[in-house]
């Protein structure tokens, strides 16, 4: 994800931190960690963003790559582009062998996998995609829904990858990976989640929706939208400022030395897109209001491939209890706990790469899908 806002603590408690809008971040409540095992709708919207964007920045405000690790070259113009539903989609591809597709979190991009792509590419064909509305992909003016990204990943597997692959996702990208694997099982040989977004359904919760009155529909609803646009517009403007991005990341990232110019630019550059502000607004309002209908249990109950959980136990938003619950619900799961925050792949990339490579070596995917 990316930056945050220079707003007073009281405002932060009430709102989220917009960050870059090809990447977004949410400063709200960054100083109030929780240990709940599930991400509530607000958590998915705000915390997921902060943690994800926050961690997007994370890997070193030092001149050299973390611990001398090989790092993906940053290209301001991006790497490769694919046209999907008339929209330009950015992706990176390196290496040869069995395909692995990396899916970033809310507010991040393919560049968030900077320390993972080069290492994994030594043995696998690695793809990293920018979800629609994020990173170097188009900031499409559409009604965003979690299934839009599921469909994007599914079509990417069919049109670009063209053979069974393993999906690896962080935060929002984790839930997207699960949804795509459930939707297109013949194309997915396994799924790895790094502090995934999503929540378990609440059977006791009654969903009662009252009809809108004329007053609510004609007067109150428009006023609410105007207020949201003003507030979110201000927050987004603040969140785009490099100094704010650095400040917020340093306050939330577990190791503040993991904030560098590479990540700052990868977060702020997409925010300069003409449509970035509108996309941010839509993601922070309409999209976030519809997350409760997509639950982890509904997707996991239909999953049929091996699952790996690489979990940062120090994540202030998605603690280890959630990983434990996922493993209990879906037995075909391998759990690796890491001393890291919301984005372990950028905080402790050497550990994530090692665990992921070991797990990948145990899979026996089909060689190809030429008959499909």
GROMACS .gro file of C-alpha atoms in nm:
model
  372
    1UNK     CA    1   0.000   0.000   0.000
    2UNK     CA    2   0.143   0.325   0.056
    3UNK     CA    3   0.123   0.645   0.243
    4UNK     CA    4  -0.097   0.808   0.491
    5UNK     CA    5  -0.226   1.133   0.603
    6UNK     CA    6  -0.097   1.406   0.814
    7UNK     CA    7  -0.407   1.430   1.017
    8UNK     CA    8  -0.460   1.467   1.387
    9UNK     CA    9  -0.496   1.146   1.592
   10UNK     CA   10  -0.866   1.215   1.643
   11UNK     CA   11  -0.926   1.235   1.271
   12UNK     CA   12  -0.725   0.921   1.218
   13UNK     CA   13  -0.951   0.736   1.453
   14UNK     CA   14  -1.254   0.837   1.253
   15UNK     CA   15  -1.121   0.794   0.902
   16UNK     CA   16  -0.870   0.592   0.708
   17UNK     CA   17  -0.542   0.690   0.557
   18UNK     CA   18  -0.560   0.726   0.191
   19UNK     CA   19  -0.245   0.659   0.029
   20UNK     CA   20  -0.161   0.628  -0.319
   21UNK     CA   21  -0.437   0.560  -0.542
   22UNK     CA   22  -0.292   0.326  -0.764
   23UNK     CA   23  -0.211   0.233  -0.421
   24UNK     CA   24  -0.398   0.341  -0.127
   25UNK     CA   25  -0.324   0.356   0.234
   26UNK     CA   26  -0.516   0.427   0.532
   27UNK     CA   27  -0.367   0.593   0.830
   28UNK     CA   28  -0.665   0.539   1.046
   29UNK     CA   29  -0.609   0.353   1.365
   30UNK     CA   30  -0.257   0.256   1.280
   31UNK     CA   31  -0.154   0.297   1.639
   32UNK     CA   32  -0.424   0.077   1.784
   33UNK     CA   33  -0.333  -0.283   1.706
   34UNK     CA   34  -0.594  -0.553   1.751
   35UNK     CA   35  -0.565  -0.926   1.788
   36UNK     CA   36  -0.895  -1.025   1.635
   37UNK     CA   37  -0.873  -1.327   1.415
   38UNK     CA   38  -1.105  -1.188   1.154
   39UNK     CA   39  -1.101  -0.870   0.955
   40UNK     CA   40  -1.428  -0.691   0.989
   41UNK     CA   41  -1.564  -0.498   0.695
   42UNK     CA   42  -1.394  -0.189   0.830
   43UNK     CA   43  -1.079  -0.383   0.896
   44UNK     CA   44  -1.075  -0.511   0.540
   45UNK     CA   45  -1.128  -0.161   0.415
   46UNK     CA   46  -0.911   0.037   0.648
   47UNK     CA   47  -0.669  -0.186   0.830
   48UNK     CA   48  -0.607  -0.405   0.532
   49UNK     CA   49  -0.521  -0.097   0.339
   50UNK     CA   50  -0.297   0.047   0.598
   51UNK     CA   51  -0.120  -0.271   0.672
   52UNK     CA   52  -0.093  -0.359   0.311
   53UNK     CA   53   0.005  -0.024   0.190
   54UNK     CA   54   0.208   0.026   0.491
   55UNK     CA   55   0.390  -0.279   0.430
   56UNK     CA   56   0.414  -0.206   0.069
   57UNK     CA   57   0.678   0.026   0.163
   58UNK     CA   58   0.864  -0.196   0.357
   59UNK     CA   59   1.201  -0.304   0.277
   60UNK     CA   60   1.464  -0.056   0.347
   61UNK     CA   61   1.529   0.310   0.356
   62UNK     CA   62   1.887   0.224   0.291
   63UNK     CA   63   2.074   0.257  -0.033
   64UNK     CA   64   2.134  -0.115  -0.077
   65UNK     CA   65   1.872  -0.394  -0.098
   66UNK     CA   66   1.784  -0.567   0.229
   67UNK     CA   67   2.075  -0.780   0.342
   68UNK     CA   68   2.224  -0.767  -0.005
   69UNK     CA   69   1.938  -0.963  -0.162
   70UNK     CA   70   1.877  -0.938  -0.534
   71UNK     CA   71   1.596  -0.695  -0.604
   72UNK     CA   72   1.356  -0.644  -0.894
   73UNK     CA   73   1.464  -0.342  -1.099
   74UNK     CA   74   1.222  -0.054  -1.061
   75UNK     CA   75   1.093   0.063  -1.400
   76UNK     CA   76   0.887   0.384  -1.392
   77UNK     CA   77   0.729   0.283  -1.723
   78UNK     CA   78   0.639  -0.065  -1.598
   79UNK     CA   79   0.725  -0.405  -1.748
   80UNK     CA   80   0.458  -0.583  -1.955
   81UNK     CA   81   0.098  -0.500  -2.036
   82UNK     CA   82  -0.204  -0.711  -2.120
   83UNK     CA   83  -0.544  -0.586  -2.237
   84UNK     CA   84  -0.832  -0.717  -2.030
   85UNK     CA   85  -1.189  -0.600  -2.089
   86UNK     CA   86  -1.047  -0.299  -2.272
   87UNK     CA   87  -0.828  -0.208  -1.973
   88UNK     CA   88  -0.448  -0.206  -1.962
   89UNK     CA   89  -0.311  -0.448  -1.703
   90UNK     CA   90   0.050  -0.439  -1.588
   91UNK     CA   91   0.249  -0.750  -1.500
   92UNK     CA   92   0.604  -0.874  -1.451
   93UNK     CA   93   0.731  -1.212  -1.569
   94UNK     CA   94   1.072  -1.369  -1.505
   95UNK     CA   95   1.226  -1.715  -1.506
   96UNK     CA   96   1.133  -2.052  -1.655
   97UNK     CA   97   0.957  -2.357  -1.518
   98UNK     CA   98   0.634  -2.420  -1.334
   99UNK     CA   99   0.437  -2.092  -1.307
  100UNK     CA  100   0.379  -1.900  -0.986
  101UNK     CA  101   0.152  -1.594  -0.987
  102UNK     CA  102   0.205  -1.328  -0.718
  103UNK     CA  103  -0.091  -1.105  -0.627
  104UNK     CA  104  -0.033  -0.788  -0.424
  105UNK     CA  105  -0.245  -0.644  -0.143
  106UNK     CA  106  -0.475  -0.344  -0.129
  107UNK     CA  107  -0.292  -0.035  -0.248
  108UNK     CA  108   0.023  -0.215  -0.358
  109UNK     CA  109   0.155  -0.341  -0.693
  110UNK     CA  110   0.378  -0.600  -0.854
  111UNK     CA  111   0.679  -0.402  -0.725
  112UNK     CA  112   0.589  -0.506  -0.371
  113UNK     CA  113   0.732  -0.850  -0.459
  114UNK     CA  114   1.070  -0.690  -0.533
  115UNK     CA  115   1.273  -0.935  -0.320
  116UNK     CA  116   1.069  -1.245  -0.409
  117UNK     CA  117   1.055  -1.236  -0.789
  118UNK     CA  118   1.432  -1.267  -0.857
  119UNK     CA  119   1.479  -1.554  -0.610
  120UNK     CA  120   1.171  -1.753  -0.712
  121UNK     CA  121   1.256  -1.701  -1.079
  122UNK     CA  122   1.571  -1.912  -1.034
  123UNK     CA  123   1.349  -2.222  -1.030
  124UNK     CA  124   1.005  -2.111  -1.148
  125UNK     CA  125   0.837  -1.893  -1.406
  126UNK     CA  126   0.719  -1.607  -1.189
  127UNK     CA  127   0.440  -1.366  -1.273
  128UNK     CA  128   0.336  -1.067  -1.063
  129UNK     CA  129   0.023  -0.881  -1.166
  130UNK     CA  130  -0.122  -0.538  -1.082
  131UNK     CA  131  -0.490  -0.569  -1.003
  132UNK     CA  132  -0.725  -0.336  -1.188
  133UNK     CA  133  -0.730   0.003  -1.013
  134UNK     CA  134  -0.387  -0.042  -0.859
  135UNK     CA  135  -0.024   0.007  -0.950
  136UNK     CA  136   0.054   0.046  -1.320
  137UNK     CA  137  -0.278  -0.107  -1.430
  138UNK     CA  138  -0.559   0.121  -1.549
  139UNK     CA  139  -0.753   0.314  -1.287
  140UNK     CA  140  -1.083   0.206  -1.437
  141UNK     CA  141  -1.397   0.398  -1.341
  142UNK     CA  142  -1.615   0.098  -1.263
  143UNK     CA  143  -1.811  -0.039  -0.970
  144UNK     CA  144  -1.542  -0.240  -0.791
  145UNK     CA  145  -1.624  -0.577  -0.644
  146UNK     CA  146  -1.401  -0.854  -0.513
  147UNK     CA  147  -1.516  -1.075  -0.799
  148UNK     CA  148  -1.380  -0.829  -1.055
  149UNK     CA  149  -1.027  -0.917  -0.943
  150UNK     CA  150  -1.115  -1.286  -0.925
  151UNK     CA  151  -1.222  -1.272  -1.290
  152UNK     CA  152  -0.911  -1.074  -1.384
  153UNK     CA  153  -0.680  -1.335  -1.231
  154UNK     CA  154  -0.880  -1.622  -1.385
  155UNK     CA  155  -0.855  -1.471  -1.732
  156UNK     CA  156  -0.485  -1.396  -1.681
  157UNK     CA  157  -0.428  -1.763  -1.605
  158UNK     CA  158  -0.615  -1.865  -1.920
  159UNK     CA  159  -0.477  -1.605  -2.162
  160UNK     CA  160  -0.122  -1.538  -2.039
  161UNK     CA  161  -0.006  -1.822  -1.814
  162UNK     CA  162  -0.189  -2.096  -2.009
  163UNK     CA  163  -0.107  -2.379  -1.769
  164UNK     CA  164  -0.173  -2.476  -1.406
  165UNK     CA  165  -0.008  -2.237  -1.162
  166UNK     CA  166   0.032  -2.167  -0.793
  167UNK     CA  167  -0.129  -1.846  -0.670
  168UNK     CA  168   0.044  -1.646  -0.396
  169UNK     CA  169  -0.143  -1.352  -0.244
  170UNK     CA  170  -0.095  -1.097   0.031
  171UNK     CA  171  -0.386  -0.926   0.208
  172UNK     CA  172  -0.653  -0.848  -0.055
  173UNK     CA  173  -0.447  -1.047  -0.301
  174UNK     CA  174  -0.480  -1.347  -0.074
  175UNK     CA  175  -0.858  -1.344  -0.085
  176UNK     CA  176  -0.843  -1.285  -0.461
  177UNK     CA  177  -0.619  -1.592  -0.496
  178UNK     CA  178  -0.862  -1.806  -0.298
  179UNK     CA  179  -1.159  -1.686  -0.500
  180UNK     CA  180  -0.980  -1.755  -0.829
  181UNK     CA  181  -0.870  -2.102  -0.715
  182UNK     CA  182  -1.226  -2.191  -0.617
  183UNK     CA  183  -1.362  -2.047  -0.941
  184UNK     CA  184  -1.108  -2.212  -1.174
  185UNK     CA  185  -0.977  -2.523  -0.993
  186UNK     CA  186  -0.833  -2.686  -1.307
  187UNK     CA  187  -0.590  -2.396  -1.347
  188UNK     CA  188  -0.467  -2.372  -0.987
  189UNK     CA  189  -0.229  -2.628  -0.835
  190UNK     CA  190  -0.200  -2.458  -0.497
  191UNK     CA  191  -0.254  -2.136  -0.305
  192UNK     CA  192  -0.022  -1.956  -0.063
  193UNK     CA  193  -0.162  -1.682   0.160
  194UNK     CA  194   0.038  -1.414   0.339
  195UNK     CA  195  -0.182  -1.249   0.603
  196UNK     CA  196  -0.487  -1.272   0.382
  197UNK     CA  197  -0.787  -1.044   0.390
  198UNK     CA  198  -1.136  -1.187   0.428
  199UNK     CA  199  -1.353  -1.283   0.721
  200UNK     CA  200  -1.543  -1.585   0.839
  201UNK     CA  201  -1.919  -1.565   0.822
  202UNK     CA  202  -2.118  -1.499   1.138
  203UNK     CA  203  -2.405  -1.745   1.153
  204UNK     CA  204  -2.564  -1.562   1.445
  205UNK     CA  205  -2.566  -1.229   1.269
  206UNK     CA  206  -2.897  -1.143   1.115
  207UNK     CA  207  -2.889  -0.944   0.797
  208UNK     CA  208  -3.188  -0.717   0.818
  209UNK     CA  209  -3.208  -0.442   0.563
  210UNK     CA  210  -3.463  -0.170   0.610
  211UNK     CA  211  -3.610   0.007   0.311
  212UNK     CA  212  -3.483   0.353   0.237
  213UNK     CA  213  -3.726   0.629   0.314
  214UNK     CA  214  -3.781   0.914   0.068
  215UNK     CA  215  -3.589   1.145   0.303
  216UNK     CA  216  -3.290   0.912   0.314
  217UNK     CA  217  -3.284   0.856  -0.060
  218UNK     CA  218  -3.343   1.212  -0.179
  219UNK     CA  219  -3.169   1.421   0.086
  220UNK     CA  220  -2.954   1.233   0.335
  221UNK     CA  221  -2.782   0.995   0.094
  222UNK     CA  222  -2.663   1.272  -0.146
  223UNK     CA  223  -2.541   1.479   0.148
  224UNK     CA  224  -2.349   1.182   0.285
  225UNK     CA  225  -2.181   1.127  -0.052
  226UNK     CA  226  -2.083   1.493  -0.078
  227UNK     CA  227  -1.931   1.480   0.271
  228UNK     CA  228  -1.744   1.159   0.190
  229UNK     CA  229  -1.603   1.307  -0.129
  230UNK     CA  230  -1.477   1.615   0.051
  231UNK     CA  231  -1.315   1.420   0.333
  232UNK     CA  232  -1.172   1.144   0.116
  233UNK     CA  233  -1.049   1.395  -0.140
  234UNK     CA  234  -0.854   1.576   0.131
  235UNK     CA  235  -0.719   1.255   0.278
  236UNK     CA  236  -0.616   1.128  -0.063
  237UNK     CA  237  -0.431   1.448  -0.141
  238UNK     CA  238  -0.242   1.427   0.186
  239UNK     CA  239  -0.172   1.059   0.147
  240UNK     CA  240   0.003   1.116  -0.185
  241UNK     CA  241   0.276   1.328  -0.029
  242UNK     CA  242   0.608   1.138  -0.009
  243UNK     CA  243   0.689   1.277   0.336
  244UNK     CA  244   0.356   1.155   0.468
  245UNK     CA  245   0.411   0.813   0.317
  246UNK     CA  246   0.747   0.782   0.490
  247UNK     CA  247   0.611   0.912   0.820
  248UNK     CA  248   0.322   0.671   0.834
  249UNK     CA  249   0.527   0.375   0.725
  250UNK     CA  250   0.785   0.444   0.991
  251UNK     CA  251   0.513   0.458   1.254
  252UNK     CA  252   0.355   0.129   1.150
  253UNK     CA  253   0.619  -0.087   0.990
  254UNK     CA  254   0.777  -0.325   1.234
  255UNK     CA  255   1.126  -0.233   1.120
  256UNK     CA  256   1.138   0.133   1.017
  257UNK     CA  257   1.465   0.077   0.832
  258UNK     CA  258   1.260  -0.108   0.571
  259UNK     CA  259   1.132   0.212   0.411
  260UNK     CA  260   1.322   0.332   0.104
  261UNK     CA  261   1.286   0.555  -0.200
  262UNK     CA  262   1.211   0.256  -0.421
  263UNK     CA  263   0.892   0.177  -0.233
  264UNK     CA  264   0.793   0.537  -0.182
  265UNK     CA  265   0.800   0.597  -0.556
  266UNK     CA  266   0.622   0.270  -0.631
  267UNK     CA  267   0.341   0.396  -0.410
  268UNK     CA  268   0.321   0.762  -0.503
  269UNK     CA  269   0.368   0.733  -0.880
  270UNK     CA  270   0.033   0.555  -0.949
  271UNK     CA  271  -0.143   0.821  -0.740
  272UNK     CA  272  -0.061   1.075  -1.011
  273UNK     CA  273  -0.296   0.901  -1.253
  274UNK     CA  274  -0.586   1.134  -1.348
  275UNK     CA  275  -0.844   0.877  -1.235
  276UNK     CA  276  -0.664   0.775  -0.917
  277UNK     CA  277  -0.871   0.997  -0.687
  278UNK     CA  278  -1.202   0.870  -0.820
  279UNK     CA  279  -1.090   0.507  -0.796
  280UNK     CA  280  -0.978   0.569  -0.440
  281UNK     CA  281  -1.317   0.713  -0.354
  282UNK     CA  282  -1.499   0.415  -0.502
  283UNK     CA  283  -1.277   0.166  -0.325
  284UNK     CA  284  -1.312   0.343   0.007
  285UNK     CA  285  -1.691   0.368  -0.009
  286UNK     CA  286  -1.891   0.144  -0.240
  287UNK     CA  287  -1.646  -0.145  -0.261
  288UNK     CA  288  -1.585  -0.156   0.112
  289UNK     CA  289  -1.955  -0.170   0.188
  290UNK     CA  290  -2.003  -0.502   0.007
  291UNK     CA  291  -1.738  -0.723   0.162
  292UNK     CA  292  -1.945  -0.907   0.421
  293UNK     CA  293  -2.113  -1.117   0.151
  294UNK     CA  294  -1.779  -1.275   0.058
  295UNK     CA  295  -1.658  -1.497   0.341
  296UNK     CA  296  -1.355  -1.718   0.390
  297UNK     CA  297  -1.563  -2.018   0.489
  298UNK     CA  298  -1.775  -1.998   0.171
  299UNK     CA  299  -1.462  -1.998  -0.046
  300UNK     CA  300  -1.260  -2.249   0.157
  301UNK     CA  301  -1.550  -2.494   0.158
  302UNK     CA  302  -1.514  -2.521  -0.223
  303UNK     CA  303  -1.134  -2.516  -0.241
  304UNK     CA  304  -0.968  -2.835  -0.365
  305UNK     CA  305  -0.593  -2.766  -0.374
  306UNK     CA  306  -0.312  -2.754  -0.114
  307UNK     CA  307  -0.295  -2.436   0.093
  308UNK     CA  308   0.010  -2.269   0.249
  309UNK     CA  309  -0.015  -1.999   0.513
  310UNK     CA  310   0.293  -1.779   0.557
  311UNK     CA  311   0.176  -1.569   0.848
  312UNK     CA  312   0.334  -1.264   1.003
  313UNK     CA  313   0.243  -1.310   1.370
  314UNK     CA  314   0.321  -0.948   1.455
  315UNK     CA  315   0.062  -0.811   1.216
  316UNK     CA  316  -0.141  -0.555   1.416
  317UNK     CA  317  -0.452  -0.618   1.206
  318UNK     CA  318  -0.457  -0.986   1.109
  319UNK     CA  319  -0.308  -1.184   1.395
  320UNK     CA  320  -0.203  -1.551   1.409
  321UNK     CA  321  -0.543  -1.658   1.543
  322UNK     CA  322  -0.688  -1.612   1.198
  323UNK     CA  323  -0.430  -1.842   1.043
  324UNK     CA  324  -0.507  -2.103   1.305
  325UNK     CA  325  -0.876  -2.082   1.229
  326UNK     CA  326  -0.816  -2.120   0.856
  327UNK     CA  327  -0.607  -2.432   0.919
  328UNK     CA  328  -0.876  -2.579   1.142
  329UNK     CA  329  -1.140  -2.513   0.878
  330UNK     CA  330  -0.932  -2.641   0.585
  331UNK     CA  331  -0.716  -2.941   0.691
  332UNK     CA  332  -0.509  -2.953   0.369
  333UNK     CA  333  -0.311  -2.655   0.502
  334UNK     CA  334   0.053  -2.601   0.592
  335UNK     CA  335   0.114  -2.318   0.839
  336UNK     CA  336   0.443  -2.132   0.878
  337UNK     CA  337   0.452  -1.862   1.145
  338UNK     CA  338   0.692  -1.574   1.095
  339UNK     CA  339   0.811  -1.290   1.315
  340UNK     CA  340   0.685  -1.022   1.081
  341UNK     CA  341   0.395  -0.787   1.022
  342UNK     CA  342   0.125  -0.767   0.758
  343UNK     CA  343   0.357  -0.814   0.459
  344UNK     CA  344   0.615  -1.076   0.552
  345UNK     CA  345   0.727  -1.116   0.190
  346UNK     CA  346   0.882  -0.769   0.204
  347UNK     CA  347   0.984  -0.768   0.570
  348UNK     CA  348   1.152  -1.108   0.589
  349UNK     CA  349   1.179  -1.204   0.220
  350UNK     CA  350   1.458  -1.454   0.277
  351UNK     CA  351   1.237  -1.657   0.514
  352UNK     CA  352   0.931  -1.632   0.292
  353UNK     CA  353   1.127  -1.734  -0.018
  354UNK     CA  354   1.275  -2.035   0.161
  355UNK     CA  355   0.941  -2.155   0.302
  356UNK     CA  356   0.761  -2.099  -0.027
  357UNK     CA  357   1.025  -2.283  -0.231
  358UNK     CA  358   1.019  -2.580   0.008
  359UNK     CA  359   0.640  -2.602  -0.015
  360UNK     CA  360   0.638  -2.561  -0.394
  361UNK     CA  361   0.877  -2.853  -0.425
  362UNK     CA  362   0.617  -3.081  -0.263
  363UNK     CA  363   0.348  -3.004  -0.521
  364UNK     CA  364   0.295  -3.223  -0.823
  365UNK     CA  365   0.115  -3.007  -1.077
  366UNK     CA  366   0.011  -3.134  -1.418
  367UNK     CA  367   0.257  -3.049  -1.690
  368UNK     CA  368   0.019  -2.855  -1.910
  369UNK     CA  369  -0.336  -2.782  -2.010
  370UNK     CA  370  -0.298  -2.814  -2.386
  371UNK     CA  371  -0.626  -2.999  -2.412
  372UNK     CA  372  -0.825  -2.713  -2.259
   0.00000   0.00000   0.00000
